[in-house]
Amino acid sequence: MERILFGDNQFFAVSHISDEKSRAQAIKFKDDRAIIRTLDYAMDTGISTFMCTTHDRISNICDFIRANPAKYDKFCIYPCMPYAHKYANAVTELGIVGTLKEYVPGNFFGSILKGGVAYLSKDYLSIMELLIDAELKMFKGIKTPVVFLQNVVTDLLLGLGMADVLRAFHDYVIKKYNAEAGFITMNMPKLLSMLNDAGIQNPIICASINKVGFRMSGGKELYEETLRTKKVRAIAMQVLAGGAISVKEAIEYVCSLPNIQSILFGASSQANIQETVSLIHHYDNIIKEELPSYH
């Protein structure tokens, strides 16, 4: 994985700071061209990986990338699924039955009607595979070396102790898409333990990691100990703690931690992208200079 990953929250009016900022971003990125322009700003700083949800508008971005293969030949996308709002909105508009018709293939839908809950519980892993296929369809022809399970599902399965489903997601992504499976969570230490117990070693886990413990279930100290003592490929997200700390302070902290393979951030302006990337490189270089050299 690349050291720096670019996220998509700003494109779809997700702000952990204020509703006002969310509204401003919704206006700024109402046109797909604004999203493409911002991705190009990120590419200009050397970022080549876009980590995004399976929001319907991402399909348009994928179309543009496929239409410009020379420009985006080294560009990768890390899809994060499912996009929960999509299904919530579908239930609101279409109802539960209508949503099943929309997203579950016909033969399975017929079986669900006949067998009801018993069928769902019997073959839920097969249904999960079909939904993965449906979610990834928009990325056909684009490099997707890592596919993530969103925290809304990861943490539900974690809470229910359903390690078999997490393992099934992991195995299916490898088998069907020749990609690695990643997991987004709000409880990295507990998830890492469950994944290890399920036979998944050195997993890719994306979690909130920041100086003030924002959305770090179990506490900052436990995360630091886990990073120091366990084998995990960690991706730090929400490093600014929802705006509670400055960019400089946030990046200095996260770069000082061991075992952070990648840093995920989102920004809506060229200046903010350049600043964040520059700070990551700056503090990474400081850490390298402080490490003992062996000859």
PDB file of C-alpha atoms in Angstrom:
ATOM      1  CA  MET A   1       0.000   0.000   0.000  1.00  0.00           C
ATOM      2  CA  GLU A   2       1.061   3.569  -0.637  1.00  0.00           C
ATOM      3  CA  ARG A   3       2.041   5.720   2.340  1.00  0.00           C
ATOM      4  CA  ILE A   4      -0.572   8.400   1.556  1.00  0.00           C
ATOM      5  CA  LEU A   5      -4.177   7.629   0.577  1.00  0.00           C
ATOM      6  CA  PHE A   6      -6.738  10.201  -0.533  1.00  0.00           C
ATOM      7  CA  GLY A   7     -10.284   9.866   0.820  1.00  0.00           C
ATOM      8  CA  ASP A   8     -13.714  10.942  -0.409  1.00  0.00           C
ATOM      9  CA  ASN A   9     -15.626  12.342   2.600  1.00  0.00           C
ATOM     10  CA  GLN A  10     -15.366  15.907   1.328  1.00  0.00           C
ATOM     11  CA  PHE A  11     -16.976  14.975  -1.981  1.00  0.00           C
ATOM     12  CA  PHE A  12     -20.196  13.743  -0.417  1.00  0.00           C
ATOM     13  CA  ALA A  13     -20.761  16.370   2.272  1.00  0.00           C
ATOM     14  CA  VAL A  14     -19.358  14.352   5.166  1.00  0.00           C
ATOM     15  CA  SER A  15     -17.703  16.689   7.651  1.00  0.00           C
ATOM     16  CA  HIS A  16     -16.830  15.828  11.245  1.00  0.00           C
ATOM     17  CA  ILE A  17     -16.508  19.538  12.013  1.00  0.00           C
ATOM     18  CA  SER A  18     -19.828  21.178  11.163  1.00  0.00           C
ATOM     19  CA  ASP A  19     -23.048  20.971   9.180  1.00  0.00           C
ATOM     20  CA  GLU A  20     -22.164  24.314   7.635  1.00  0.00           C
ATOM     21  CA  LYS A  21     -18.963  22.908   6.175  1.00  0.00           C
ATOM     22  CA  SER A  22     -20.908  19.891   4.884  1.00  0.00           C
ATOM     23  CA  ARG A  23     -23.320  22.183   3.037  1.00  0.00           C
ATOM     24  CA  ALA A  24     -20.451  24.167   1.540  1.00  0.00           C
ATOM     25  CA  GLN A  25     -18.786  20.986   0.315  1.00  0.00           C
ATOM     26  CA  ALA A  26     -22.060  19.711  -1.161  1.00  0.00           C
ATOM     27  CA  ILE A  27     -22.283  22.878  -3.236  1.00  0.00           C
ATOM     28  CA  LYS A  28     -18.612  22.799  -4.236  1.00  0.00           C
ATOM     29  CA  PHE A  29     -18.728  19.192  -5.421  1.00  0.00           C
ATOM     30  CA  LYS A  30     -22.190  19.062  -6.967  1.00  0.00           C
ATOM     31  CA  ASP A  31     -20.466  18.704 -10.362  1.00  0.00           C
ATOM     32  CA  ASP A  32     -18.369  15.587 -11.047  1.00  0.00           C
ATOM     33  CA  ARG A  33     -15.754  17.744 -12.740  1.00  0.00           C
ATOM     34  CA  ALA A  34     -14.937  19.301  -9.362  1.00  0.00           C
ATOM     35  CA  ILE A  35     -14.224  15.837  -7.959  1.00  0.00           C
ATOM     36  CA  ILE A  36     -11.964  14.963 -10.895  1.00  0.00           C
ATOM     37  CA  ARG A  37     -10.138  18.272 -10.531  1.00  0.00           C
ATOM     38  CA  THR A  38      -9.458  17.601  -6.835  1.00  0.00           C
ATOM     39  CA  LEU A  39      -8.239  14.073  -7.585  1.00  0.00           C
ATOM     40  CA  ASP A  40      -5.870  15.583 -10.119  1.00  0.00           C
ATOM     41  CA  TYR A  41      -4.562  17.971  -7.441  1.00  0.00           C
ATOM     42  CA  ALA A  42      -3.858  14.920  -5.275  1.00  0.00           C
ATOM     43  CA  MET A  43      -2.105  13.151  -8.154  1.00  0.00           C
ATOM     44  CA  ASP A  44       0.080  16.224  -8.697  1.00  0.00           C
ATOM     45  CA  THR A  45       1.498  15.719  -5.186  1.00  0.00           C
ATOM     46  CA  GLY A  46       2.363  12.086  -5.927  1.00  0.00           C
ATOM     47  CA  ILE A  47      -0.757  10.425  -4.485  1.00  0.00           C
ATOM     48  CA  SER A  48      -1.873   7.521  -6.661  1.00  0.00           C
ATOM     49  CA  THR A  49      -4.524   5.832  -4.500  1.00  0.00           C
ATOM     50  CA  PHE A  50      -8.107   6.966  -3.956  1.00  0.00           C
ATOM     51  CA  MET A  51      -9.964   5.258  -1.104  1.00  0.00           C
ATOM     52  CA  CYS A  52     -13.698   5.731  -1.566  1.00  0.00           C
ATOM     53  CA  THR A  53     -17.164   4.437  -0.794  1.00  0.00           C
ATOM     54  CA  THR A  54     -19.380   2.827  -3.425  1.00  0.00           C
ATOM     55  CA  HIS A  55     -21.487   5.984  -3.636  1.00  0.00           C
ATOM     56  CA  ASP A  56     -23.463   6.111  -6.892  1.00  0.00           C
ATOM     57  CA  ARG A  57     -21.503   9.146  -8.128  1.00  0.00           C
ATOM     58  CA  ILE A  58     -18.236   7.223  -7.917  1.00  0.00           C
ATOM     59  CA  SER A  59     -19.501   5.285 -10.943  1.00  0.00           C
ATOM     60  CA  ASN A  60     -19.202   8.500 -12.993  1.00  0.00           C
ATOM     61  CA  ILE A  61     -15.645   9.016 -11.741  1.00  0.00           C
ATOM     62  CA  CYS A  62     -14.773   5.459 -12.755  1.00  0.00           C
ATOM     63  CA  ASP A  63     -16.181   6.105 -16.230  1.00  0.00           C
ATOM     64  CA  PHE A  64     -13.905   9.140 -16.557  1.00  0.00           C
ATOM     65  CA  ILE A  65     -10.834   7.198 -15.386  1.00  0.00           C
ATOM     66  CA  ARG A  66     -11.546   4.390 -17.854  1.00  0.00           C
ATOM     67  CA  ALA A  67     -11.943   6.959 -20.630  1.00  0.00           C
ATOM     68  CA  ASN A  68      -8.478   8.399 -19.895  1.00  0.00           C
ATOM     69  CA  PRO A  69      -6.234   5.346 -19.434  1.00  0.00           C
ATOM     70  CA  ALA A  70      -2.941   7.086 -20.226  1.00  0.00           C
ATOM     71  CA  LYS A  71      -3.473   9.765 -17.586  1.00  0.00           C
ATOM     72  CA  TYR A  72      -4.609   7.334 -14.887  1.00  0.00           C
ATOM     73  CA  ASP A  73      -2.465   4.311 -15.756  1.00  0.00           C
ATOM     74  CA  LYS A  74      -0.888   4.223 -12.266  1.00  0.00           C
ATOM     75  CA  PHE A  75      -4.054   5.214 -10.424  1.00  0.00           C
ATOM     76  CA  CYS A  76      -5.629   2.782  -7.942  1.00  0.00           C
ATOM     77  CA  ILE A  77      -8.925   2.780  -6.095  1.00  0.00           C
ATOM     78  CA  TYR A  78      -9.600   1.117  -2.764  1.00  0.00           C
ATOM     79  CA  PRO A  79     -13.393   0.543  -2.729  1.00  0.00           C
ATOM     80  CA  CYS A  80     -15.124   0.584   0.675  1.00  0.00           C
ATOM     81  CA  MET A  81     -18.418  -1.254   0.875  1.00  0.00           C
ATOM     82  CA  PRO A  82     -21.274  -1.197   1.484  1.00  0.00           C
ATOM     83  CA  TYR A  83     -22.264   2.450   1.175  1.00  0.00           C
ATOM     84  CA  ALA A  84     -24.869   2.272   3.931  1.00  0.00           C
ATOM     85  CA  HIS A  85     -26.719   5.462   2.950  1.00  0.00           C
ATOM     86  CA  LYS A  86     -27.440   3.967  -0.473  1.00  0.00           C
ATOM     87  CA  TYR A  87     -29.329   1.066   1.055  1.00  0.00           C
ATOM     88  CA  ALA A  88     -30.991   3.235   3.700  1.00  0.00           C
ATOM     89  CA  ASN A  89     -32.238   5.601   1.008  1.00  0.00           C
ATOM     90  CA  ALA A  90     -33.408   2.669  -1.104  1.00  0.00           C
ATOM     91  CA  VAL A  91     -35.439   1.286   1.797  1.00  0.00           C
ATOM     92  CA  THR A  92     -36.992   4.724   2.288  1.00  0.00           C
ATOM     93  CA  GLU A  93     -37.883   5.067  -1.386  1.00  0.00           C
ATOM     94  CA  LEU A  94     -38.599   1.461  -2.389  1.00  0.00           C
ATOM     95  CA  GLY A  95     -39.356  -0.348   0.858  1.00  0.00           C
ATOM     96  CA  ILE A  96     -37.575  -3.486   2.016  1.00  0.00           C
ATOM     97  CA  VAL A  97     -39.020  -5.708  -0.713  1.00  0.00           C
ATOM     98  CA  GLY A  98     -38.218  -3.136  -3.394  1.00  0.00           C
ATOM     99  CA  THR A  99     -34.652  -2.808  -2.116  1.00  0.00           C
ATOM    100  CA  LEU A 100     -34.162  -6.576  -2.274  1.00  0.00           C
ATOM    101  CA  LYS A 101     -35.436  -6.581  -5.846  1.00  0.00           C
ATOM    102  CA  GLU A 102     -33.061  -3.744  -6.705  1.00  0.00           C
ATOM    103  CA  TYR A 103     -29.881  -5.231  -5.245  1.00  0.00           C
ATOM    104  CA  VAL A 104     -30.364  -9.002  -4.934  1.00  0.00           C
ATOM    105  CA  PRO A 105     -30.432 -11.036  -8.180  1.00  0.00           C
ATOM    106  CA  GLY A 106     -33.778 -12.532  -9.191  1.00  0.00           C
ATOM    107  CA  ASN A 107     -33.171 -16.185  -8.364  1.00  0.00           C
ATOM    108  CA  PHE A 108     -32.104 -15.321  -4.845  1.00  0.00           C
ATOM    109  CA  PHE A 109     -35.002 -12.931  -4.397  1.00  0.00           C
ATOM    110  CA  GLY A 110     -37.444 -15.680  -5.345  1.00  0.00           C
ATOM    111  CA  SER A 111     -35.827 -18.068  -2.896  1.00  0.00           C
ATOM    112  CA  ILE A 112     -35.997 -15.463  -0.135  1.00  0.00           C
ATOM    113  CA  LEU A 113     -39.734 -15.013  -0.733  1.00  0.00           C
ATOM    114  CA  LYS A 114     -40.259 -18.771  -0.479  1.00  0.00           C
ATOM    115  CA  GLY A 115     -37.928 -19.475   2.418  1.00  0.00           C
ATOM    116  CA  GLY A 116     -38.061 -16.175   4.274  1.00  0.00           C
ATOM    117  CA  VAL A 117     -35.696 -15.629   7.182  1.00  0.00           C
ATOM    118  CA  ALA A 118     -34.739 -19.306   7.264  1.00  0.00           C
ATOM    119  CA  TYR A 119     -33.328 -19.021   3.749  1.00  0.00           C
ATOM    120  CA  LEU A 120     -31.497 -15.807   4.552  1.00  0.00           C
ATOM    121  CA  SER A 121     -29.810 -17.346   7.576  1.00  0.00           C
ATOM    122  CA  LYS A 122     -29.010 -20.534   5.653  1.00  0.00           C
ATOM    123  CA  ASP A 123     -27.266 -18.912   2.710  1.00  0.00           C
ATOM    124  CA  TYR A 124     -26.265 -15.451   3.887  1.00  0.00           C
ATOM    125  CA  LEU A 125     -22.639 -15.960   2.829  1.00  0.00           C
ATOM    126  CA  SER A 126     -23.700 -16.565  -0.788  1.00  0.00           C
ATOM    127  CA  ILE A 127     -25.872 -13.465  -0.670  1.00  0.00           C
ATOM    128  CA  MET A 128     -22.907 -11.523   0.712  1.00  0.00           C
ATOM    129  CA  GLU A 129     -20.815 -12.629  -2.268  1.00  0.00           C
ATOM    130  CA  LEU A 130     -23.499 -11.451  -4.683  1.00  0.00           C
ATOM    131  CA  LEU A 131     -23.671  -8.071  -2.969  1.00  0.00           C
ATOM    132  CA  ILE A 132     -19.879  -7.749  -3.151  1.00  0.00           C
ATOM    133  CA  ASP A 133     -20.088  -8.430  -6.889  1.00  0.00           C
ATOM    134  CA  ALA A 134     -22.847  -5.839  -7.274  1.00  0.00           C
ATOM    135  CA  GLU A 135     -20.865  -3.207  -5.345  1.00  0.00           C
ATOM    136  CA  LEU A 136     -17.646  -3.805  -7.298  1.00  0.00           C
ATOM    137  CA  LYS A 137     -19.237  -3.754 -10.735  1.00  0.00           C
ATOM    138  CA  MET A 138     -18.589  -0.026 -11.169  1.00  0.00           C
ATOM    139  CA  PHE A 139     -14.815  -0.529 -10.753  1.00  0.00           C
ATOM    140  CA  LYS A 140     -14.376  -2.992 -13.614  1.00  0.00           C
ATOM    141  CA  GLY A 141     -11.178  -2.285 -15.526  1.00  0.00           C
ATOM    142  CA  ILE A 142      -9.690  -0.156 -12.713  1.00  0.00           C
ATOM    143  CA  LYS A 143      -6.941  -1.340 -10.375  1.00  0.00           C
ATOM    144  CA  THR A 144      -8.509  -2.234  -7.000  1.00  0.00           C
ATOM    145  CA  PRO A 145      -5.716  -3.991  -5.070  1.00  0.00           C
ATOM    146  CA  VAL A 146      -7.494  -3.670  -1.705  1.00  0.00           C
ATOM    147  CA  VAL A 147     -11.244  -3.926  -1.047  1.00  0.00           C
ATOM    148  CA  PHE A 148     -12.562  -2.725   2.314  1.00  0.00           C
ATOM    149  CA  LEU A 149     -15.529  -3.659   4.444  1.00  0.00           C
ATOM    150  CA  GLN A 150     -17.040  -0.517   5.934  1.00  0.00           C
ATOM    151  CA  ASN A 151     -17.078  -0.084   9.715  1.00  0.00           C
ATOM    152  CA  VAL A 152     -20.890  -0.080   9.850  1.00  0.00           C
ATOM    153  CA  VAL A 153     -20.746  -3.779   8.902  1.00  0.00           C
ATOM    154  CA  THR A 154     -17.338  -4.685  10.327  1.00  0.00           C
ATOM    155  CA  ASP A 155     -18.225  -3.469  13.800  1.00  0.00           C
ATOM    156  CA  LEU A 156     -21.681  -5.034  13.713  1.00  0.00           C
ATOM    157  CA  LEU A 157     -20.109  -8.407  12.919  1.00  0.00           C
ATOM    158  CA  LEU A 158     -17.435  -7.755  15.537  1.00  0.00           C
ATOM    159  CA  GLY A 159     -20.085  -7.077  18.169  1.00  0.00           C
ATOM    160  CA  LEU A 160     -22.034 -10.193  17.207  1.00  0.00           C
ATOM    161  CA  GLY A 161     -18.893 -12.329  17.246  1.00  0.00           C
ATOM    162  CA  MET A 162     -19.425 -13.375  13.619  1.00  0.00           C
ATOM    163  CA  ALA A 163     -15.805 -14.014  12.726  1.00  0.00           C
ATOM    164  CA  ASP A 164     -16.890 -16.502  10.047  1.00  0.00           C
ATOM    165  CA  VAL A 165     -18.448 -13.705   7.973  1.00  0.00           C
ATOM    166  CA  LEU A 166     -15.339 -11.535   8.261  1.00  0.00           C
ATOM    167  CA  ARG A 167     -13.259 -14.513   7.157  1.00  0.00           C
ATOM    168  CA  ALA A 168     -15.669 -15.224   4.277  1.00  0.00           C
ATOM    169  CA  PHE A 169     -15.362 -11.613   3.054  1.00  0.00           C
ATOM    170  CA  HIS A 170     -11.574 -11.859   3.274  1.00  0.00           C
ATOM    171  CA  ASP A 171     -11.422 -15.144   1.349  1.00  0.00           C
ATOM    172  CA  TYR A 172     -13.910 -14.145  -1.348  1.00  0.00           C
ATOM    173  CA  VAL A 173     -12.140 -10.876  -2.174  1.00  0.00           C
ATOM    174  CA  ILE A 174      -8.868 -12.771  -2.584  1.00  0.00           C
ATOM    175  CA  LYS A 175     -10.383 -15.615  -4.631  1.00  0.00           C
ATOM    176  CA  LYS A 176     -12.702 -13.633  -6.916  1.00  0.00           C
ATOM    177  CA  TYR A 177     -10.859 -10.326  -7.334  1.00  0.00           C
ATOM    178  CA  ASN A 178      -7.215 -11.215  -6.669  1.00  0.00           C
ATOM    179  CA  ALA A 179      -7.191  -8.360  -4.168  1.00  0.00           C
ATOM    180  CA  GLU A 180      -6.459  -8.038  -0.485  1.00  0.00           C
ATOM    181  CA  ALA A 181      -9.278  -7.562   1.988  1.00  0.00           C
ATOM    182  CA  GLY A 182      -9.266  -4.592   4.331  1.00  0.00           C
ATOM    183  CA  PHE A 183     -11.456  -3.799   7.322  1.00  0.00           C
ATOM    184  CA  ILE A 184     -12.547  -0.389   8.595  1.00  0.00           C
ATOM    185  CA  THR A 185     -13.366  -0.283  12.300  1.00  0.00           C
ATOM    186  CA  MET A 186     -13.802   1.900  15.361  1.00  0.00           C
ATOM    187  CA  ASN A 187     -12.156  -0.782  17.540  1.00  0.00           C
ATOM    188  CA  MET A 188      -8.852  -1.850  16.037  1.00  0.00           C
ATOM    189  CA  PRO A 189      -7.494  -3.838  19.023  1.00  0.00           C
ATOM    190  CA  LYS A 190     -10.612  -5.998  19.371  1.00  0.00           C
ATOM    191  CA  LEU A 191     -10.975  -6.506  15.606  1.00  0.00           C
ATOM    192  CA  LEU A 192      -7.325  -7.505  15.252  1.00  0.00           C
ATOM    193  CA  SER A 193      -7.781 -10.129  17.939  1.00  0.00           C
ATOM    194  CA  MET A 194     -10.886 -11.561  16.257  1.00  0.00           C
ATOM    195  CA  LEU A 195      -9.248 -11.633  12.815  1.00  0.00           C
ATOM    196  CA  ASN A 196      -6.183 -13.404  14.230  1.00  0.00           C
ATOM    197  CA  ASP A 197      -8.442 -15.968  15.899  1.00  0.00           C
ATOM    198  CA  ALA A 198     -10.144 -16.494  12.518  1.00  0.00           C
ATOM    199  CA  GLY A 199      -6.774 -17.268  10.920  1.00  0.00           C
ATOM    200  CA  ILE A 200      -6.219 -13.889   9.256  1.00  0.00           C
ATOM    201  CA  GLN A 201      -2.666 -12.815  10.046  1.00  0.00           C
ATOM    202  CA  ASN A 202      -1.192  -9.334   9.546  1.00  0.00           C
ATOM    203  CA  PRO A 203      -4.538  -7.925   8.321  1.00  0.00           C
ATOM    204  CA  ILE A 204      -5.128  -4.531   6.745  1.00  0.00           C
ATOM    205  CA  ILE A 205      -7.123  -2.477   9.258  1.00  0.00           C
ATOM    206  CA  CYS A 206      -8.196   1.133   8.768  1.00  0.00           C
ATOM    207  CA  ALA A 207      -9.114   2.889  12.005  1.00  0.00           C
ATOM    208  CA  SER A 208      -9.333   6.296  13.634  1.00  0.00           C
ATOM    209  CA  ILE A 209      -5.872   7.026  15.013  1.00  0.00           C
ATOM    210  CA  ASN A 210      -5.219  10.461  16.425  1.00  0.00           C
ATOM    211  CA  LYS A 211      -3.612  12.325  19.298  1.00  0.00           C
ATOM    212  CA  VAL A 212      -6.808  12.884  21.331  1.00  0.00           C
ATOM    213  CA  GLY A 213      -8.395   9.409  21.079  1.00  0.00           C
ATOM    214  CA  PHE A 214     -11.287  10.537  18.867  1.00  0.00           C
ATOM    215  CA  ARG A 215     -13.395   7.474  17.886  1.00  0.00           C
ATOM    216  CA  MET A 216     -10.724   5.109  19.222  1.00  0.00           C
ATOM    217  CA  SER A 217     -12.722   2.506  21.155  1.00  0.00           C
ATOM    218  CA  GLY A 218     -10.605   1.169  24.001  1.00  0.00           C
ATOM    219  CA  GLY A 219      -8.551   4.345  24.220  1.00  0.00           C
ATOM    220  CA  LYS A 220      -5.454   5.833  22.644  1.00  0.00           C
ATOM    221  CA  GLU A 221      -3.050   3.973  24.948  1.00  0.00           C
ATOM    222  CA  LEU A 222      -4.431   0.577  23.925  1.00  0.00           C
ATOM    223  CA  TYR A 223      -4.074   1.514  20.250  1.00  0.00           C
ATOM    224  CA  GLU A 224      -0.480   2.598  20.788  1.00  0.00           C
ATOM    225  CA  GLU A 225       0.310  -0.664  22.576  1.00  0.00           C
ATOM    226  CA  THR A 226      -1.370  -2.678  19.800  1.00  0.00           C
ATOM    227  CA  LEU A 227       0.635  -0.877  17.118  1.00  0.00           C
ATOM    228  CA  ARG A 228       3.827  -1.431  19.098  1.00  0.00           C
ATOM    229  CA  THR A 229       3.348  -5.127  19.899  1.00  0.00           C
ATOM    230  CA  LYS A 230       1.045  -6.687  17.275  1.00  0.00           C
ATOM    231  CA  LYS A 231       1.388  -7.527  13.608  1.00  0.00           C
ATOM    232  CA  VAL A 232      -1.051  -5.390  11.628  1.00  0.00           C
ATOM    233  CA  ARG A 233      -0.959  -3.236   8.519  1.00  0.00           C
ATOM    234  CA  ALA A 234      -2.638  -0.170   9.938  1.00  0.00           C
ATOM    235  CA  ILE A 235      -4.153   2.714   8.021  1.00  0.00           C
ATOM    236  CA  ALA A 236      -4.707   5.828  10.124  1.00  0.00           C
ATOM    237  CA  MET A 237      -7.879   7.780   9.353  1.00  0.00           C
ATOM    238  CA  GLN A 238      -9.531  10.756  11.090  1.00  0.00           C
ATOM    239  CA  VAL A 239      -6.072  11.886  12.134  1.00  0.00           C
ATOM    240  CA  LEU A 240      -7.348  15.448  12.679  1.00  0.00           C
ATOM    241  CA  ALA A 241      -9.863  14.126  15.246  1.00  0.00           C
ATOM    242  CA  GLY A 242     -12.768  15.899  13.593  1.00  0.00           C
ATOM    243  CA  GLY A 243     -10.896  19.213  13.569  1.00  0.00           C
ATOM    244  CA  ALA A 244      -9.896  19.097  17.248  1.00  0.00           C
ATOM    245  CA  ILE A 245      -6.176  19.436  16.476  1.00  0.00           C
ATOM    246  CA  SER A 246      -4.099  21.248  13.887  1.00  0.00           C
ATOM    247  CA  VAL A 247      -2.856  19.512  10.766  1.00  0.00           C
ATOM    248  CA  LYS A 248       0.774  19.936  11.851  1.00  0.00           C
ATOM    249  CA  GLU A 249       0.181  18.471  15.321  1.00  0.00           C
ATOM    250  CA  ALA A 250      -1.942  15.637  13.918  1.00  0.00           C
ATOM    251  CA  ILE A 251       0.587  14.569  11.292  1.00  0.00           C
ATOM    252  CA  GLU A 252       3.531  14.818  13.680  1.00  0.00           C
ATOM    253  CA  TYR A 253       1.768  12.445  16.091  1.00  0.00           C
ATOM    254  CA  VAL A 254       0.639   9.836  13.575  1.00  0.00           C
ATOM    255  CA  CYS A 255       4.002   9.765  11.790  1.00  0.00           C
ATOM    256  CA  SER A 256       5.703   9.048  15.119  1.00  0.00           C
ATOM    257  CA  LEU A 257       3.732   5.830  15.661  1.00  0.00           C
ATOM    258  CA  PRO A 258       5.089   2.397  14.703  1.00  0.00           C
ATOM    259  CA  ASN A 259       3.297   0.109  12.269  1.00  0.00           C
ATOM    260  CA  ILE A 260       1.269   2.814  10.509  1.00  0.00           C
ATOM    261  CA  GLN A 261       1.567   1.708   6.915  1.00  0.00           C
ATOM    262  CA  SER A 262      -0.665   4.390   5.391  1.00  0.00           C
ATOM    263  CA  ILE A 263      -2.284   7.696   6.288  1.00  0.00           C
ATOM    264  CA  LEU A 264      -5.728   8.440   4.866  1.00  0.00           C
ATOM    265  CA  PHE A 265      -6.956  12.002   4.564  1.00  0.00           C
ATOM    266  CA  GLY A 266      -9.421  14.035   2.588  1.00  0.00           C
ATOM    267  CA  ALA A 267      -9.216  17.671   1.550  1.00  0.00           C
ATOM    268  CA  SER A 268     -11.206  19.926  -0.732  1.00  0.00           C
ATOM    269  CA  SER A 269      -8.557  22.429  -1.820  1.00  0.00           C
ATOM    270  CA  GLN A 270      -5.254  22.182  -3.626  1.00  0.00           C
ATOM    271  CA  ALA A 271      -3.487  24.125  -0.850  1.00  0.00           C
ATOM    272  CA  ASN A 272      -4.724  21.794   1.912  1.00  0.00           C
ATOM    273  CA  ILE A 273      -3.725  18.703  -0.064  1.00  0.00           C
ATOM    274  CA  GLN A 274      -0.251  20.088  -0.667  1.00  0.00           C
ATOM    275  CA  GLU A 275       0.144  21.082   3.000  1.00  0.00           C
ATOM    276  CA  THR A 276      -0.866  17.667   4.338  1.00  0.00           C
ATOM    277  CA  VAL A 277       1.339  15.732   1.903  1.00  0.00           C
ATOM    278  CA  SER A 278       4.286  18.017   2.630  1.00  0.00           C
ATOM    279  CA  LEU A 279       3.885  17.523   6.391  1.00  0.00           C
ATOM    280  CA  ILE A 280       3.715  13.728   6.058  1.00  0.00           C
ATOM    281  CA  HIS A 281       6.921  13.686   4.028  1.00  0.00           C
ATOM    282  CA  HIS A 282       8.558  16.116   6.477  1.00  0.00           C
ATOM    283  CA  TYR A 283       7.839  14.072   9.617  1.00  0.00           C
ATOM    284  CA  ASP A 284       8.563  10.766   7.863  1.00  0.00           C
ATOM    285  CA  ASN A 285      12.019  12.112   6.980  1.00  0.00           C
ATOM    286  CA  ILE A 286      12.607  13.217  10.568  1.00  0.00           C
ATOM    287  CA  ILE A 287      11.745   9.726  11.840  1.00  0.00           C
ATOM    288  CA  LYS A 288      14.091   8.144   9.277  1.00  0.00           C
ATOM    289  CA  GLU A 289      16.944  10.428  10.363  1.00  0.00           C
ATOM    290  CA  GLU A 290      16.362   9.520  14.017  1.00  0.00           C
ATOM    291  CA  LEU A 291      16.496   5.755  13.357  1.00  0.00           C
ATOM    292  CA  PRO A 292      19.870   4.120  14.063  1.00  0.00           C
ATOM    293  CA  SER A 293      21.783   3.109  10.957  1.00  0.00           C
ATOM    294  CA  TYR A 294      23.612  -0.203  10.699  1.00  0.00           C
ATOM    295  CA  HIS A 295      26.561  -0.803   8.429  1.00  0.00           C
TER     296      HIS A 295
END
